[in-house]
Coordinates of C-alpha atoms and ligand atoms in Angstrom, one line a residue:
X1299 CA -10.8 -22.3 -4.8
X1300 CA -7.8 -20.2 -5.8
X1301 CA -7.0 -19.7 -2.1
X1302 CA -7.2 -23.4 -1.4
X1303 CA -4.8 -24.2 -4.2
X1304 CA -2.4 -21.6 -3.1
X1305 CA -2.5 -23.0 0.5
X1306 CA -1.8 -26.5 -0.9
X1307 CA 1.2 -25.1 -2.8
X1308 CA 2.6 -23.4 0.3
X1309 CA 2.0 -26.7 2.2
X1310 CA 4.1 -28.4 -0.5
X1311 CA 6.9 -25.8 0.1
X1312 CA 6.6 -26.1 3.8
X1313 CA 6.8 -29.9 3.6
X1314 CA 9.9 -29.7 1.4
X1315 CA 11.5 -27.2 3.9
X1316 CA 10.7 -29.5 6.8
X1317 CA 12.3 -32.4 5.0
X1318 CA 15.4 -30.4 4.3
X1319 CA 15.7 -29.1 7.8
X1320 CA 15.3 -32.7 9.2
X1321 CA 17.9 -34.1 6.9
X1322 CA 20.3 -31.2 7.6
X1323 CA 19.9 -31.7 11.4
X1324 CA 20.6 -35.5 11.1
X1325 CA 23.5 -34.8 8.7
X1326 CA 25.1 -32.4 11.2
X1327 CA 24.7 -35.0 14.0
X1328 CA 26.2 -37.7 11.8
X1329 CA 29.0 -35.3 10.8
X1330 CA 29.8 -34.7 14.4
X1331 CA 29.5 -38.4 15.4
X1332 CA 31.4 -39.9 12.5
X1333 CA 35.0 -39.2 13.5
X1334 CA 34.3 -40.8 17.0
X1335 CA 32.6 -43.9 15.8
X1336 CA 34.1 -44.7 12.4
X1337 CA 37.1 -46.4 14.0
X1338 CA 35.0 -48.7 16.1
X1339 CA 34.5 -52.3 15.0
X1340 CA 30.8 -52.1 15.7
X1341 CA 29.7 -48.9 14.2
X1342 CA 26.0 -49.1 15.0
X1343 CA 26.4 -49.7 18.7
X1344 CA 29.2 -47.2 18.9
X1345 CA 27.0 -44.7 17.1
X1346 CA 24.1 -45.4 19.5
X1347 CA 26.2 -45.0 22.6
X1348 CA 27.8 -41.9 21.1
X1349 CA 24.4 -40.3 20.4
X1350 CA 23.2 -41.0 24.0
X1351 CA 26.4 -39.4 25.5
X1352 CA 27.5 -36.9 23.0
X1353 CA 26.5 -33.3 23.0
X1354 CA 26.6 -30.5 20.5
X1355 CA 27.9 -27.2 21.9
X1356 CA 26.3 -24.1 20.4
X1357 CA 28.2 -21.7 22.6
X1358 CA 26.7 -19.3 25.2
X1359 CA 26.3 -22.4 27.5
X1360 CA 23.8 -23.9 25.2
X1361 CA 24.3 -27.6 24.4
X1362 CA 22.0 -30.3 23.1
X1363 CA 22.3 -34.0 23.5
X1364 CA 22.9 -35.6 20.1
X1365 CA 20.1 -38.1 20.7
X1366 CA 17.6 -35.3 21.2
X1367 CA 18.8 -33.6 18.0
X1368 CA 18.5 -36.9 16.1
X1369 CA 15.0 -37.4 17.3
X1370 CA 14.0 -33.8 16.5
X1371 CA 15.6 -34.2 13.1
X1372 CA 13.8 -37.4 12.4
X1373 CA 10.5 -36.0 13.6
X1374 CA 10.9 -33.0 11.4
X1375 CA 11.7 -35.2 8.4
X1376 CA 8.7 -37.4 9.0
X1377 CA 6.5 -34.3 9.5
X1378 CA 7.8 -32.9 6.2
X1379 CA 7.1 -36.2 4.4
X1380 CA 3.6 -36.2 5.9
X1381 CA 2.9 -32.7 4.8
X1382 CA 4.3 -33.4 1.3
X1383 CA 2.1 -36.5 0.9
X1384 CA -0.9 -34.5 1.9
X1385 CA -0.3 -31.6 -0.5
X1386 CA 1.3 -33.5 -3.3
X1387 CA -1.9 -34.8 -4.9
X1388 CA -3.8 -31.6 -5.0
X1389 CA -0.6 -29.8 -6.0
X1390 CA -0.2 -32.0 -9.0
X1391 CA -3.8 -31.6 -10.0
X1392 CA -3.7 -27.9 -9.6
X1393 CA -0.6 -27.6 -11.7
X1394 CA -2.5 -29.3 -14.6
X1395 CA -5.0 -26.5 -14.5
X1396 CA -8.7 -26.4 -13.6
X1397 CA -11.9 -26.7 -15.5
X1398 CA -14.1 -23.5 -15.5
X1399 CA -17.8 -23.6 -16.3
X1400 CA -19.8 -20.7 -17.6
X1401 CA -22.9 -20.1 -15.5
X1402 CA -24.8 -19.0 -18.6
X1403 CA -24.1 -21.4 -21.5
X1404 CA -22.8 -24.2 -19.2
X1405 CA -19.8 -24.8 -21.4
X1406 CA -16.5 -25.9 -19.9
X1407 CA -13.0 -24.7 -20.7
X1408 CA -9.6 -25.2 -19.3
X1409 CA -7.6 -22.6 -17.5
X1410 CA -4.2 -22.7 -15.8
X1411 CA -5.8 -21.7 -12.5
X1412 CA -9.1 -20.8 -11.0
X1413 CA -10.3 -17.3 -11.6
X1414 CA -12.8 -15.1 -9.9
X1415 CA -13.8 -13.6 -13.2
X1416 CA -13.1 -14.7 -16.7
X1417 CA -14.3 -14.2 -20.2
X1418 CA -16.3 -17.2 -21.4
X1419 CA -14.7 -18.4 -24.8
X1420 CA -18.1 -19.6 -26.0
X1421 CA -20.6 -16.8 -25.3
X1422 CA -18.0 -14.1 -24.9
X1423 CA -19.5 -12.9 -21.6
X1424 CA -17.6 -11.7 -18.6
X1425 CA -18.7 -14.3 -16.1
X1426 CA -18.0 -15.6 -12.6
X1427 CA -17.1 -19.2 -13.6
X1428 CA -17.7 -22.3 -11.5
X1429 CA -14.5 -24.3 -10.9
X1430 CA -14.2 -28.0 -11.2
X1431 CA -10.9 -29.9 -11.0
X1432 CA -10.2 -32.2 -14.0
X1433 CA -10.5 -35.9 -13.4
Ligands
LIG2609 ZN1 -20.7 -18.9 -21.7

């Protein structure tokens, strides 16, 4: 259980990172395109044609078409949002804590996170509690 929650948390962080990378890539593309299209009377079609023809030079003979960068950035952003949406629910639940159940006296108590071993606050035994997520 503990491992699952941690994986969801790292999923949340990964989703956030993907979103940031996607936004950063698109921002860089826009930053490069803007001086070339902002003077145009039809910014959107100018931007579109600029993205299809423009390239971003990275040096060492490496260059990428801006449209490819834009698509990659958008794909990364959407992947990040998707991962975020998947992990968000469990992440919120897990941050509220979990409900542990003593296997002996069957009493429940709240804990900040799932534990392999815990002292039951009711019968004071060192137990391996069952974990349930609060509703
Ligand atoms: Zn107990």
